CSV table of C-alpha atoms in Angstrom, one decimal:
chain,number,residue,atom,x,y,z
A,857,UNK,CA,-22.4,0.9,1.8
A,858,UNK,CA,-19.1,1.2,-0.1
A,859,UNK,CA,-17.0,0.5,2.8
A,860,UNK,CA,-18.8,-2.6,3.7
A,861,UNK,CA,-18.5,-3.9,0.2
A,862,UNK,CA,-14.8,-3.2,0.1
A,863,UNK,CA,-14.7,-5.0,3.6
A,864,UNK,CA,-16.5,-7.9,2.1
A,865,UNK,CA,-14.1,-7.8,-1.0
A,866,UNK,CA,-11.1,-7.9,1.3
A,867,UNK,CA,-12.4,-10.7,3.4
A,868,UNK,CA,-12.7,-12.8,0.5
A,869,UNK,CA,-9.7,-11.9,-1.4
A,870,UNK,CA,-7.4,-10.6,1.2
A,871,UNK,CA,-4.8,-7.9,0.6
A,872,UNK,CA,-1.2,-9.2,0.0
A,873,UNK,CA,2.2,-7.8,0.6
A,874,UNK,CA,3.5,-6.1,-2.8
A,875,UNK,CA,7.2,-7.5,-1.9
A,876,UNK,CA,6.8,-10.9,-0.3
A,877,UNK,CA,3.1,-12.0,-1.0
A,878,UNK,CA,2.2,-12.5,2.5
A,879,UNK,CA,-1.7,-12.2,3.2
A,880,UNK,CA,-2.2,-8.9,5.3
A,881,UNK,CA,-5.3,-8.2,7.3
A,882,UNK,CA,-8.2,-6.6,5.8
A,883,UNK,CA,-8.1,-2.7,5.6
A,884,UNK,CA,-4.4,-2.7,5.7
A,885,UNK,CA,-3.2,1.0,5.3
A,886,UNK,CA,-0.4,-0.1,3.0
A,887,UNK,CA,0.0,-3.2,1.0
A,888,UNK,CA,3.1,-3.8,2.6
A,889,UNK,CA,4.1,-6.1,5.7
A,890,UNK,CA,5.8,-4.5,8.5
A,891,UNK,CA,8.9,-6.8,8.0
A,892,UNK,CA,9.3,-5.8,4.3
A,893,UNK,CA,8.5,-2.2,5.0
A,894,UNK,CA,11.6,-2.2,7.3
A,895,UNK,CA,13.9,-3.5,4.6
A,896,UNK,CA,13.5,-0.8,2.4
A,897,UNK,CA,16.5,1.4,2.0
A,898,UNK,CA,15.0,4.8,2.8
A,899,UNK,CA,16.2,8.1,1.9
A,900,UNK,CA,15.9,11.0,4.2
A,901,UNK,CA,12.8,13.3,3.8
A,902,UNK,CA,14.7,15.9,1.8
A,903,UNK,CA,14.7,17.3,-1.9
A,904,UNK,CA,17.6,16.1,-3.8
A,905,UNK,CA,18.8,17.3,-6.9
A,906,UNK,CA,19.6,15.7,-10.3
A,907,UNK,CA,23.1,16.8,-10.8
A,908,UNK,CA,23.2,16.3,-14.7
A,909,UNK,CA,26.4,16.9,-16.6
A,910,UNK,CA,27.4,20.5,-16.8
A,911,UNK,CA,26.9,21.0,-20.5
A,912,UNK,CA,23.2,20.0,-19.9
A,913,UNK,CA,20.6,22.4,-18.6
A,914,UNK,CA,18.7,21.2,-15.6
A,915,UNK,CA,14.9,22.2,-15.7
A,916,UNK,CA,13.7,19.6,-13.1
A,917,UNK,CA,13.8,21.7,-9.8
A,918,UNK,CA,14.5,18.4,-7.5
A,919,UNK,CA,13.5,15.0,-6.5
A,920,UNK,CA,11.8,13.2,-3.8
A,921,UNK,CA,12.4,9.7,-3.5
A,922,UNK,CA,11.1,6.9,-1.4
A,923,UNK,CA,14.3,4.5,-1.5
A,924,UNK,CA,17.2,2.9,-3.1
A,925,UNK,CA,16.8,0.8,-6.2
A,926,UNK,CA,17.7,-2.4,-4.8
A,927,UNK,CA,16.9,-5.7,-3.2
A,928,UNK,CA,13.0,-6.3,-2.5
A,929,UNK,CA,12.1,-2.8,-3.7
A,930,UNK,CA,14.0,-3.5,-6.9
A,931,UNK,CA,12.1,-7.0,-7.3
A,932,UNK,CA,8.8,-5.3,-6.7
A,933,UNK,CA,9.0,-2.5,-8.9
A,934,UNK,CA,10.2,-5.0,-11.7
A,935,UNK,CA,7.1,-7.1,-11.3
A,936,UNK,CA,5.0,-3.8,-11.0
A,937,UNK,CA,6.2,-2.6,-14.3
A,938,UNK,CA,7.0,-5.6,-16.4
A,939,UNK,CA,5.2,-8.7,-14.8
A,940,UNK,CA,1.5,-7.6,-15.0
A,941,UNK,CA,1.1,-6.3,-11.5
A,942,UNK,CA,-0.8,-3.4,-11.5
A,943,UNK,CA,-2.3,-4.0,-8.3
A,944,UNK,CA,1.0,-3.0,-6.7
A,945,UNK,CA,0.1,0.8,-7.5
A,946,UNK,CA,-1.7,0.8,-3.8
A,947,UNK,CA,1.7,0.1,-1.9
A,948,UNK,CA,3.7,2.4,-4.1
A,949,UNK,CA,1.4,5.2,-4.4
A,950,UNK,CA,0.9,5.1,-0.5
A,951,UNK,CA,4.7,5.0,0.2
A,952,UNK,CA,5.5,7.9,-2.2
A,953,UNK,CA,2.6,9.9,-0.6
A,954,UNK,CA,3.9,9.6,2.8
A,955,UNK,CA,7.3,10.6,1.3
A,956,UNK,CA,6.1,13.5,0.0
A,957,UNK,CA,3.9,14.4,2.8
A,958,UNK,CA,6.7,14.4,4.9
A,959,UNK,CA,9.4,16.3,2.8
A,960,UNK,CA,7.3,19.2,1.7
A,961,UNK,CA,4.3,21.4,2.4
A,962,UNK,CA,1.3,20.1,0.4
A,963,UNK,CA,0.4,23.8,-0.1
A,964,UNK,CA,3.3,24.0,-2.4
A,965,UNK,CA,2.0,21.6,-4.6
A,966,UNK,CA,-0.6,22.8,-7.3
A,967,UNK,CA,-0.7,19.5,-9.5
A,968,UNK,CA,0.2,16.0,-9.8
A,969,UNK,CA,1.2,14.8,-13.3
A,970,UNK,CA,2.5,11.3,-14.4
A,971,UNK,CA,5.2,10.7,-16.9
A,972,UNK,CA,3.3,9.5,-20.0
A,973,UNK,CA,4.0,6.4,-21.9
A,974,UNK,CA,3.6,6.4,-25.6
A,975,UNK,CA,0.1,4.8,-26.6
A,976,UNK,CA,1.7,1.7,-28.2
A,977,UNK,CA,3.9,1.0,-24.9
A,978,UNK,CA,0.8,1.4,-22.8
A,979,UNK,CA,-1.3,-0.8,-25.1
A,980,UNK,CA,1.4,-3.6,-24.9
A,981,UNK,CA,1.6,-3.5,-21.3
A,982,UNK,CA,-1.8,-2.6,-20.4
A,983,UNK,CA,-1.3,0.2,-17.9
A,984,UNK,CA,1.1,3.3,-17.2
A,985,UNK,CA,2.5,2.2,-13.7
A,986,UNK,CA,3.6,6.0,-13.1
A,987,UNK,CA,-0.3,7.0,-13.9
A,988,UNK,CA,-1.5,4.4,-11.6
A,989,UNK,CA,0.8,5.6,-8.6
A,990,UNK,CA,0.0,9.3,-9.5
A,991,UNK,CA,-3.7,9.0,-9.3
A,992,UNK,CA,-3.4,7.0,-5.9
A,993,UNK,CA,-1.0,9.5,-4.4
A,994,UNK,CA,-3.0,12.2,-5.6
A,995,UNK,CA,-6.0,10.6,-3.8
A,996,UNK,CA,-3.9,10.2,-0.6
A,997,UNK,CA,-2.5,13.6,-0.5
A,998,UNK,CA,-5.6,15.3,-1.7
A,999,UNK,CA,-3.8,17.4,-4.5
A,1000,UNK,CA,-5.5,17.4,-8.0
A,1001,UNK,CA,-4.4,15.1,-10.6
A,1002,UNK,CA,-4.0,16.2,-14.1
A,1003,UNK,CA,-4.4,13.5,-17.0
A,1004,UNK,CA,-3.4,14.0,-20.5
A,1005,UNK,CA,-1.6,17.0,-20.0
A,1006,UNK,CA,1.8,15.6,-20.6
A,1007,UNK,CA,1.9,13.4,-23.7
A,1008,UNK,CA,4.6,11.2,-25.1
A,1009,UNK,CA,4.1,11.7,-29.1
A,1010,UNK,CA,6.5,8.9,-30.4
A,1011,UNK,CA,7.9,6.0,-29.1
A,1012,UNK,CA,11.5,5.6,-28.2
A,1013,UNK,CA,14.1,2.9,-27.4
A,1014,UNK,CA,13.8,1.8,-24.0
A,1015,UNK,CA,15.9,3.7,-21.9
A,1016,UNK,CA,17.3,0.8,-20.1
A,1017,UNK,CA,19.5,-0.4,-23.0
A,1018,UNK,CA,21.2,3.0,-23.8
A,1019,UNK,CA,24.3,4.4,-22.3
A,1020,UNK,CA,24.1,7.2,-19.7
A,1021,UNK,CA,25.0,9.8,-22.6
A,1022,UNK,CA,22.7,8.3,-25.0
A,1023,UNK,CA,19.7,8.6,-22.6
A,1024,UNK,CA,20.0,12.3,-22.3
A,1025,UNK,CA,19.4,12.5,-26.3
A,1026,UNK,CA,16.9,9.5,-26.9
A,1027,UNK,CA,14.0,11.6,-25.4
A,1028,UNK,CA,14.5,15.1,-27.1
A,1029,UNK,CA,11.2,16.3,-28.8
A,1030,UNK,CA,9.2,13.0,-27.7
A,1031,UNK,CA,7.0,15.0,-25.1
A,1032,UNK,CA,4.6,17.8,-25.5
A,1033,UNK,CA,2.1,19.5,-23.3
A,1034,UNK,CA,-1.4,19.4,-24.4
A,1035,UNK,CA,-4.0,22.1,-22.8
A,1036,UNK,CA,-1.0,24.2,-21.5
A,1037,UNK,CA,-3.4,26.5,-19.6
A,1038,UNK,CA,-4.1,23.9,-17.2
A,1039,UNK,CA,0.0,24.3,-16.0
A,1040,UNK,CA,0.3,27.8,-16.2
A,1041,UNK,CA,2.0,29.3,-13.0
A,1042,UNK,CA,1.5,26.0,-11.4
A,1043,UNK,CA,3.9,24.0,-9.1
A,1044,UNK,CA,4.3,20.5,-10.4
A,1045,UNK,CA,4.8,17.1,-8.7
A,1046,UNK,CA,6.0,15.1,-11.5
A,1047,UNK,CA,5.4,11.2,-10.9
A,1048,UNK,CA,7.5,8.2,-12.1
A,1049,UNK,CA,8.7,5.1,-10.8
A,1050,UNK,CA,12.4,5.1,-11.2
A,1051,UNK,CA,15.2,7.8,-11.9
A,1052,UNK,CA,18.5,6.6,-13.1
A,1053,UNK,CA,20.1,9.3,-15.1
A,1054,UNK,CA,17.3,11.7,-14.7
A,1055,UNK,CA,16.8,12.4,-18.5
A,1056,UNK,CA,13.1,11.5,-18.5
A,1057,UNK,CA,12.1,13.9,-15.8
A,1058,UNK,CA,14.4,16.4,-16.8
A,1059,UNK,CA,12.8,16.3,-20.6
A,1060,UNK,CA,9.5,16.2,-19.2
A,1061,UNK,CA,10.4,19.1,-16.9
A,1062,UNK,CA,11.6,21.2,-19.9
A,1063,UNK,CA,8.6,20.9,-22.0
A,1064,UNK,CA,6.2,21.6,-18.8
A,1065,UNK,CA,8.4,24.7,-18.2
A,1066,UNK,CA,8.2,26.0,-21.8
A,1067,UNK,CA,4.4,25.7,-21.8
A,1068,UNK,CA,4.5,28.0,-18.5
A,1069,UNK,CA,4.8,25.7,-15.2
A,1070,UNK,CA,6.4,27.6,-12.3
A,1071,UNK,CA,8.3,24.7,-10.7
A,1072,UNK,CA,8.7,20.9,-11.2
A,1073,UNK,CA,9.6,18.3,-8.4
A,1074,UNK,CA,9.8,14.8,-9.4
A,1075,UNK,CA,8.3,12.2,-7.1
A,1076,UNK,CA,9.9,8.5,-7.5
A,1077,UNK,CA,9.8,5.3,-5.6
A,1078,UNK,CA,13.3,4.6,-6.5
A,1079,UNK,CA,16.9,5.8,-7.9
A,1080,UNK,CA,20.0,3.9,-8.8
A,1081,UNK,CA,21.7,7.2,-7.8
A,1082,UNK,CA,23.7,7.6,-4.2
A,1083,UNK,CA,22.3,10.5,-1.9
């Protein structure tokens, strides 16, 4: 019954490519057309490291990234994040799930946790894009999703307007772990949309490890870094 209802909805409101808005066939496994999928600057199926400045301690154990933050991937992510396009989570959640699946053994992941937004920022935007991607990736990978475990307790200046050095100190003390028993000795896939300096995922990884997490791998859609 449910699959039939979904098919009817997609027939009336056909899915569209999250990059070029082209109409896709009903039941499309990923909401990106073949032409746009081929244009993404994919990274290799490997774990990369943050390579933070020497004076900073690295808490994140590595990063899995779909592709380079440029051209169509950049444009689509900006619409997803800033232009009220929450439906794009299907495309990005599936892209990330496929990348994770092709990079590490799923048995090595115990929980999927999104990088949180402060409640004021989320109310303003209407959704947390990292949370939407994390939930969809969790469903595709069949790995448990842990909601409201990592919490941002205070709003901060937007990372995008700060210098590289300022970003590392802008988030200090802004995250905490709620219900720590959920993550003790767990291997966590920490989901965010974009990595630039790595300051956000590293700060989140810090508080998760202080609360007892075993390891943290960041899973992101795009990065400005060269690998």
